[in-house]
Short mmCIF file of C-alpha atoms in Angstrom, two decimals:
data_model
loop_
_atom_site.label_atom_id
_atom_site.label_comp_id
_atom_site.label_asym_id
_atom_site.label_seq_id
_atom_site.Cartn_x
_atom_site.Cartn_y
_atom_site.Cartn_z
CA MET A 1498 0.00 0.00 0.00
CA ILE A 1499 1.25 3.50 -0.86
CA VAL A 1500 0.46 6.38 1.47
CA PRO A 1501 1.83 9.78 0.34
CA THR A 1502 3.83 11.70 2.92
CA VAL A 1503 2.74 15.16 4.03
CA ALA A 1504 5.46 16.68 1.84
CA ASP A 1505 4.26 14.67 -1.16
CA ARG A 1506 0.66 15.75 -0.59
CA ILE A 1507 1.70 19.40 -0.46
CA ALA A 1508 3.80 19.05 -3.61
CA GLN A 1509 1.01 17.18 -5.42
CA THR A 1510 -1.46 19.90 -4.47
CA VAL A 1511 0.85 22.54 -5.95
CA VAL A 1512 1.20 20.57 -9.19
CA LYS A 1513 -2.54 19.92 -9.37
CA LEU A 1514 -3.29 23.62 -9.02
CA LEU A 1515 -0.86 24.36 -11.85
CA ILE A 1516 -1.96 21.70 -14.34
CA GLU A 1517 -5.71 21.73 -13.69
CA PRO A 1518 -6.34 25.01 -15.60
CA ILE A 1519 -4.45 23.50 -18.54
CA LEU A 1520 -6.03 20.06 -18.57
CA ASP A 1521 -9.62 20.64 -17.45
CA PRO A 1522 -10.68 22.67 -20.53
CA ILE A 1523 -9.73 19.77 -22.84
CA PHE A 1524 -11.77 17.18 -20.93
CA HIS A 1525 -14.99 15.89 -22.46
CA GLU A 1526 -18.26 17.55 -21.45
CA ASN A 1527 -19.58 14.17 -20.28
CA SER A 1528 -16.73 13.65 -17.81
CA TYR A 1529 -18.00 14.62 -14.35
CA GLY A 1530 -15.60 13.19 -11.77
CA TYR A 1531 -13.22 15.33 -9.73
CA ARG A 1532 -13.62 18.42 -11.88
CA PRO A 1533 -14.31 22.01 -10.81
CA GLY A 1534 -17.91 22.95 -11.49
CA ARG A 1535 -18.89 19.32 -12.11
CA SER A 1536 -20.64 16.96 -9.71
CA ALA A 1537 -22.04 13.48 -9.31
CA LYS A 1538 -25.57 14.93 -9.12
CA GLN A 1539 -25.10 16.48 -12.56
CA ALA A 1540 -24.05 13.10 -13.92
CA VAL A 1541 -27.11 11.43 -12.38
CA ALA A 1542 -29.42 14.16 -13.73
CA VAL A 1543 -28.16 13.88 -17.30
CA THR A 1544 -28.29 10.07 -17.09
CA ARG A 1545 -31.92 10.20 -15.94
CA LYS A 1546 -32.85 12.39 -18.91
CA ARG A 1547 -31.05 10.17 -21.40
CA CYS A 1548 -32.66 7.03 -19.99
CA TRP A 1549 -36.00 8.54 -20.99
CA GLN A 1550 -34.69 9.14 -24.52
CA SER A 1551 -32.85 5.85 -25.15
CA ASP A 1552 -34.13 2.34 -24.44
CA TRP A 1553 -30.85 0.67 -23.51
CA VAL A 1554 -27.90 1.37 -21.22
CA VAL A 1555 -24.44 -0.13 -21.07
CA GLU A 1556 -23.24 0.20 -17.49
CA PHE A 1557 -19.60 -0.59 -16.83
CA ASP A 1558 -16.96 -0.25 -14.17
CA ILE A 1559 -13.20 -0.62 -14.57
CA LYS A 1560 -11.57 -3.19 -12.33
CA ALA A 1561 -8.98 -1.59 -10.01
CA ALA A 1562 -8.65 1.33 -12.43
CA PHE A 1563 -6.38 3.54 -10.33
CA ASP A 1564 -4.01 0.60 -9.81
CA GLN A 1565 -3.86 -0.45 -13.47
CA ILE A 1566 -3.15 2.78 -15.36
CA ASP A 1567 -0.23 2.24 -17.73
CA HIS A 1568 2.60 4.64 -16.86
CA GLY A 1569 3.91 4.89 -20.41
CA LEU A 1570 0.55 5.85 -21.88
CA LEU A 1571 -0.22 8.23 -19.04
CA GLU A 1572 3.10 10.05 -19.27
CA LYS A 1573 2.69 10.35 -23.03
CA ALA A 1574 -0.64 12.10 -22.44
CA VAL A 1575 0.88 14.35 -19.77
CA ARG A 1576 3.77 15.39 -22.04
CA ALA A 1577 1.31 16.30 -24.78
CA HIS A 1578 -0.08 19.11 -22.61
CA ILE A 1579 2.45 19.87 -19.87
CA LYS A 1580 5.84 21.27 -20.91
CA ASP A 1581 7.42 22.14 -17.56
CA ASP A 1582 10.31 19.73 -17.02
CA TRP A 1583 10.09 19.85 -13.22
CA ILE A 1584 6.39 18.93 -13.26
CA LEU A 1585 7.07 16.01 -15.61
CA LEU A 1586 9.93 14.90 -13.36
CA TYR A 1587 7.81 14.94 -10.21
CA ILE A 1588 4.85 13.17 -11.81
CA GLY A 1589 7.21 10.43 -13.02
CA ARG A 1590 8.67 10.05 -9.53
CA TRP A 1591 5.25 9.83 -7.89
CA LEU A 1592 4.08 7.24 -10.37
CA ARG A 1593 7.11 5.00 -9.90
CA ALA A 1594 7.57 5.42 -6.16
CA PRO A 1595 8.08 1.88 -4.77
CA PHE A 1596 5.64 0.53 -2.22
CA GLU A 1597 6.23 -1.57 0.83
CA THR A 1598 4.39 -4.82 1.50
CA VAL A 1599 3.23 -5.92 4.94
CA GLN A 1600 6.29 -8.19 5.04
CA GLY A 1601 8.54 -5.15 4.56
CA ALA A 1602 9.61 -5.86 0.98
CA ARG A 1603 9.92 -2.86 -1.36
CA LEU A 1604 8.44 -3.41 -4.82
CA THR A 1605 8.78 -1.21 -7.90
CA ARG A 1606 5.74 -0.23 -9.94
CA ASP A 1607 5.06 0.21 -13.62
CA ARG A 1608 1.31 0.72 -13.34
CA GLY A 1609 -1.14 2.72 -11.27
CA THR A 1610 -1.37 6.17 -9.73
CA PRO A 1611 -0.43 7.07 -6.12
CA GLN A 1612 -3.07 5.61 -3.81
CA GLY A 1613 -4.75 8.45 -1.95
CA GLY A 1614 -2.66 10.96 -3.87
CA VAL A 1615 -4.01 14.45 -4.51
CA ILE A 1616 -2.73 14.22 -8.09
CA SER A 1617 -4.34 10.83 -8.87
CA PRO A 1618 -7.89 11.94 -9.86
CA ILE A 1619 -6.74 14.44 -12.49
CA LEU A 1620 -4.25 11.91 -13.88
CA MET A 1621 -7.08 9.35 -14.05
CA ASN A 1622 -9.26 11.85 -15.92
CA LEU A 1623 -6.46 12.58 -18.39
CA PHE A 1624 -5.86 8.89 -19.02
CA MET A 1625 -9.57 8.15 -19.46
CA HIS A 1626 -9.96 11.20 -21.68
CA TYR A 1627 -7.86 9.47 -24.33
CA ALA A 1628 -8.59 5.85 -23.44
CA PHE A 1629 -12.38 6.26 -23.45
CA ASP A 1630 -13.89 9.73 -23.92
CA CYS A 1631 -12.15 10.67 -27.18
CA TRP A 1632 -12.47 7.12 -28.46
CA MET A 1633 -16.22 7.16 -27.82
CA GLN A 1634 -16.55 10.48 -29.61
CA ARG A 1635 -14.75 9.04 -32.64
CA THR A 1636 -16.31 5.58 -32.67
CA TYR A 1637 -19.80 5.96 -31.22
CA ALA A 1638 -20.58 9.65 -31.42
CA HIS A 1639 -24.32 8.86 -31.55
CA CYS A 1640 -24.21 7.09 -28.15
CA PRO A 1641 -24.17 9.68 -25.33
CA PHE A 1642 -22.40 8.73 -22.12
CA ALA A 1643 -21.64 9.99 -18.63
CA ARG A 1644 -18.41 9.07 -16.89
CA TYR A 1645 -17.39 9.68 -13.30
CA ALA A 1646 -13.74 8.57 -12.93
CA ASP A 1647 -13.81 4.80 -13.60
CA ASP A 1648 -17.61 4.41 -13.53
CA ALA A 1649 -19.66 5.11 -16.68
CA VAL A 1650 -22.94 4.54 -18.50
CA VAL A 1651 -23.52 4.61 -22.27
CA HIS A 1652 -26.96 5.02 -23.84
CA CYS A 1653 -27.99 2.97 -26.88
CA ARG A 1654 -31.01 2.76 -29.15
CA SER A 1655 -31.27 -1.02 -29.43
CA GLU A 1656 -30.16 -4.20 -27.71
CA ALA A 1657 -27.95 -5.12 -30.66
CA GLN A 1658 -26.23 -1.76 -30.51
CA ALA A 1659 -25.74 -2.10 -26.76
CA GLN A 1660 -24.12 -5.51 -27.18
CA GLU A 1661 -21.82 -4.14 -29.89
CA VAL A 1662 -20.86 -1.12 -27.78
CA MET A 1663 -20.18 -3.19 -24.68
CA THR A 1664 -17.91 -5.57 -26.58
CA ALA A 1665 -16.10 -2.68 -28.23
CA ILE A 1666 -15.57 -0.89 -24.90
CA ALA A 1667 -14.13 -4.03 -23.31
CA CYS A 1668 -11.69 -4.38 -26.23
CA ARG A 1669 -10.73 -0.70 -26.07
CA LEU A 1670 -10.06 -0.88 -22.33
CA ALA A 1671 -7.94 -3.99 -22.84
CA GLU A 1672 -5.88 -2.15 -25.49
CA CYS A 1673 -5.16 0.51 -22.85
CA GLY A 1674 -4.24 -2.01 -20.16
CA LEU A 1675 -7.54 -1.86 -18.29
CA THR A 1676 -10.17 -4.50 -17.56
CA MET A 1677 -13.95 -4.12 -17.57
CA HIS A 1678 -15.28 -5.38 -14.24
CA PRO A 1679 -17.27 -8.55 -15.07
CA GLU A 1680 -19.60 -8.28 -12.06
CA LYS A 1681 -20.29 -4.55 -12.28
CA SER A 1682 -20.87 -4.27 -16.03
CA LYS A 1683 -24.07 -5.14 -17.85
CA ILE A 1684 -26.67 -4.18 -20.44
CA VAL A 1685 -29.94 -2.78 -19.06
CA TYR A 1686 -33.37 -2.22 -20.59
CA CYS A 1687 -34.99 1.06 -19.46
CA LYS A 1688 -38.46 -0.30 -18.79
CA ASP A 1689 -41.41 2.01 -18.15
CA SER A 1690 -45.07 2.47 -19.11
CA ASN A 1691 -44.16 2.96 -22.78
CA ARG A 1692 -41.39 0.35 -22.91
CA THR A 1693 -42.98 -2.83 -21.65
CA GLN A 1694 -40.91 -5.68 -23.07
CA ALA A 1695 -39.65 -8.33 -20.66
CA TYR A 1696 -35.89 -8.43 -20.09
CA ALA A 1697 -33.81 -9.81 -17.23
CA ASN A 1698 -31.91 -6.60 -16.48
CA VAL A 1699 -34.08 -3.53 -15.89
CA THR A 1700 -32.02 -1.87 -13.17
CA PHE A 1701 -28.53 -0.49 -12.67
CA THR A 1702 -26.71 1.53 -10.00
CA PHE A 1703 -24.68 4.63 -10.79
CA LEU A 1704 -23.07 6.96 -8.23
CA GLY A 1705 -25.15 5.69 -5.33
CA PHE A 1706 -28.49 5.78 -7.18
CA THR A 1707 -30.39 2.76 -8.47
CA PHE A 1708 -32.13 3.41 -11.79
CA ARG A 1709 -35.22 1.23 -12.22
CA PRO A 1710 -38.94 1.37 -13.06
CA ARG A 1711 -40.66 3.47 -10.40
CA SER A 1712 -44.15 4.84 -9.82
CA ALA A 1713 -44.53 8.48 -10.89
CA LEU A 1714 -47.27 11.08 -11.09
CA SER A 1715 -48.00 12.96 -14.31
CA ARG A 1716 -48.87 16.66 -14.47
CA GLN A 1717 -52.48 15.58 -14.93
CA GLY A 1718 -52.34 13.63 -11.67
CA ARG A 1719 -52.21 10.18 -13.27
CA ARG A 1720 -50.00 7.38 -11.99
CA PHE A 1721 -47.59 5.79 -14.45
CA THR A 1722 -44.27 3.92 -14.44
CA SER A 1723 -41.12 5.87 -15.23
CA PHE A 1724 -37.45 4.86 -15.29
CA LEU A 1725 -35.98 6.86 -12.42
CA PRO A 1726 -33.01 7.02 -10.06
CA GLY A 1727 -33.44 6.66 -6.31
CA VAL A 1728 -31.05 6.04 -3.46
CA SER A 1729 -29.51 2.58 -3.79
CA GLY A 1730 -29.93 -0.23 -1.30
CA VAL A 1731 -26.19 -0.23 -0.61
CA ALA A 1732 -26.26 3.50 0.20
CA LEU A 1733 -29.30 3.05 2.44
CA LYS A 1734 -27.60 0.22 4.32
CA ARG A 1735 -24.51 2.36 4.85
CA MET A 1736 -26.62 5.25 6.21
CA ARG A 1737 -28.57 2.93 8.51
CA GLN A 1738 -25.28 1.61 9.89
CA THR A 1739 -24.21 5.20 10.60
CA VAL A 1740 -27.50 5.90 12.41
CA LYS A 1741 -27.11 2.68 14.37
CA ARG A 1742 -23.69 3.81 15.61
CA TRP A 1743 -25.30 6.99 16.94
CA ARG A 1744 -27.33 4.81 19.37
CA LEU A 1745 -30.15 7.31 19.45
CA SER A 1746 -32.38 5.25 21.74
CA GLN A 1747 -29.64 5.14 24.39
CA GLN A 1748 -29.03 8.88 24.48
CA THR A 1749 -31.91 9.51 26.86
CA PRO A 1750 -30.22 12.24 28.93
CA GLY A 1751 -29.87 14.43 25.85
CA THR A 1752 -32.59 16.66 24.46
CA LEU A 1753 -33.86 16.52 20.89
CA ALA A 1754 -32.09 19.83 20.24
CA GLU A 1755 -28.78 18.29 21.31
CA LEU A 1756 -29.34 15.25 19.12
CA ALA A 1757 -30.21 17.55 16.24
CA ARG A 1758 -26.89 19.36 16.55
CA GLN A 1759 -25.12 16.00 16.52
CA CYS A 1760 -26.96 14.44 13.59
CA ASN A 1761 -28.08 17.30 11.36
CA PRO A 1762 -24.78 17.89 9.49
CA THR A 1763 -24.71 14.27 8.33
CA VAL A 1764 -28.47 14.05 7.70
CA ARG A 1765 -28.34 17.27 5.70
CA GLU A 1766 -25.57 15.86 3.47
CA TRP A 1767 -27.65 12.74 2.85
CA TRP A 1768 -30.73 14.79 2.01
CA ASN A 1769 -28.90 17.22 -0.26
CA TYR A 1770 -27.46 14.37 -2.32
CA TYR A 1771 -29.82 11.39 -2.17
CA GLY A 1772 -32.93 13.53 -1.73
CA ALA A 1773 -32.31 15.23 -5.07
CA PHE A 1774 -33.90 12.31 -6.96
CA TYR A 1775 -36.99 10.35 -5.91
CA PRO A 1776 -36.80 11.49 -2.26
CA THR A 1777 -39.50 9.07 -1.10
CA ALA A 1778 -36.91 6.30 -1.48
CA LEU A 1779 -35.41 7.70 1.74
CA ARG A 1780 -38.62 7.16 3.70
CA ASN A 1781 -37.45 3.94 5.36
CA LEU A 1782 -34.32 5.67 6.60
CA TRP A 1783 -36.33 8.50 8.20
CA ASN A 1784 -38.69 5.96 9.75
CA TYR A 1785 -35.70 4.08 11.12
CA MET A 1786 -34.40 7.30 12.70
CA ASP A 1787 -37.86 8.07 14.09
CA THR A 1788 -37.99 4.64 15.71
CA GLY A 1789 -34.53 5.01 17.22
CA SER A 1790 -35.06 8.49 18.59
CA SER A 1791 -38.56 7.87 19.94
CA ALA A 1792 -37.69 4.56 21.61
CA GLY A 1793 -35.83 6.34 24.38
CA ARG A 1794 -38.26 9.24 24.69
CA GLY A 1795 -41.74 7.82 24.26
CA ALA A 1796 -42.50 10.13 21.33
CA SER A 1797 -46.18 10.17 20.53
CA THR A 1798 -47.63 8.25 17.61
CA LYS A 1799 -49.21 11.44 16.38
CA HIS A 1800 -45.84 13.19 16.32
CA CYS A 1801 -44.15 10.44 14.30
CA SER A 1802 -47.08 10.20 11.90
CA ALA A 1803 -46.82 13.91 11.18
CA THR A 1804 -43.12 13.53 10.50
CA ASN A 1805 -43.63 10.57 8.16
CA GLU A 1806 -46.30 12.50 6.31
CA ALA A 1807 -43.79 15.29 5.70
CA VAL A 1808 -41.25 12.77 4.44
CA SER A 1809 -43.79 11.14 2.14
CA SER A 1810 -44.53 14.48 0.52
CA GLY A 1811 -40.87 14.84 -0.45
CA LEU A 1812 -41.05 18.51 0.53
CA ALA A 1813 -39.76 18.35 4.08
CA ARG A 1814 -36.60 20.16 5.06
CA PRO A 1815 -33.79 18.01 6.52
CA ARG A 1816 -34.56 19.36 10.01
CA THR A 1817 -38.20 18.27 9.76
CA LEU A 1818 -37.70 14.82 8.32
CA THR A 1819 -37.34 13.13 11.68
CA PRO A 1820 -37.72 14.05 15.35
CA VAL A 1821 -33.94 13.81 15.69
CA CYS A 1822 -33.49 16.72 13.35
CA SER A 1823 -35.58 19.26 15.25
CA SER A 1824 -36.02 20.26 18.82
CA THR A 1825 -39.77 20.48 18.28
CA GLY A 1826 -40.13 17.69 15.77
CA ALA A 1827 -42.38 19.93 13.70
#
């Protein structure tokens, strides 16, 4: 394992600040990871829109991407844009810095970026810009995509096209020394009220959101099935584990206001991200928090029902989603 020293982290930050204004403008508009002014929520939003427009999705993940980047190809890309000899020298040193095994042996490296390094994300984006983004623009310009670091989705018009694109992507990644993750890559049919064919895969997870057929309400007030993102089961499990560690039911000496100060920063982050799409998918989490906080306080059924009603509407503020988040529970 490679852990950059404090001096390395400072030096990498300096280099990142110098090369980012040069490299970021060349990156593809559909690259969203670790870029100023870009976010995971933007990637999810554009993916949701494109799922409505295209029937098929190729979802893929690169196996151990940060550890498998070819140094020769990466440095070639860096030299094409960065001309400062000292920056090139330092990037080369960081890439080839030996790592120490648990047995104490020092091993040299010819692949991968510094683990936990400040410079690694922008180097990954540069490598994937040429390995995938530019290649997609040349080869499948009619198939829009969204990529966040080593995780990406590609939209296709037909199953046959999706199969062709997935095979081509796997071959392209192999040419660049990367491997498509066999368990995290698949072809998905975007099933909804207008696309009703039966296929095995009608769901995929991207950036913590599971895209699948979900109940929706039209502007005319009619229920229909749409293909929408909502918080994934894995993300919900992780949040529940965090709430469990808070041990809300055992904090009986504290007031609700004190618990709110403790929990609100984290709850607000969850709401701001996962509540941006299909917020009712978070209902079970809020109910779980209600149960934990009321168990030690004997909160009234009426109070919890009012809170759950607010959650169900999808309009509640983070502080009103659960009794924990407000001193009044309003």
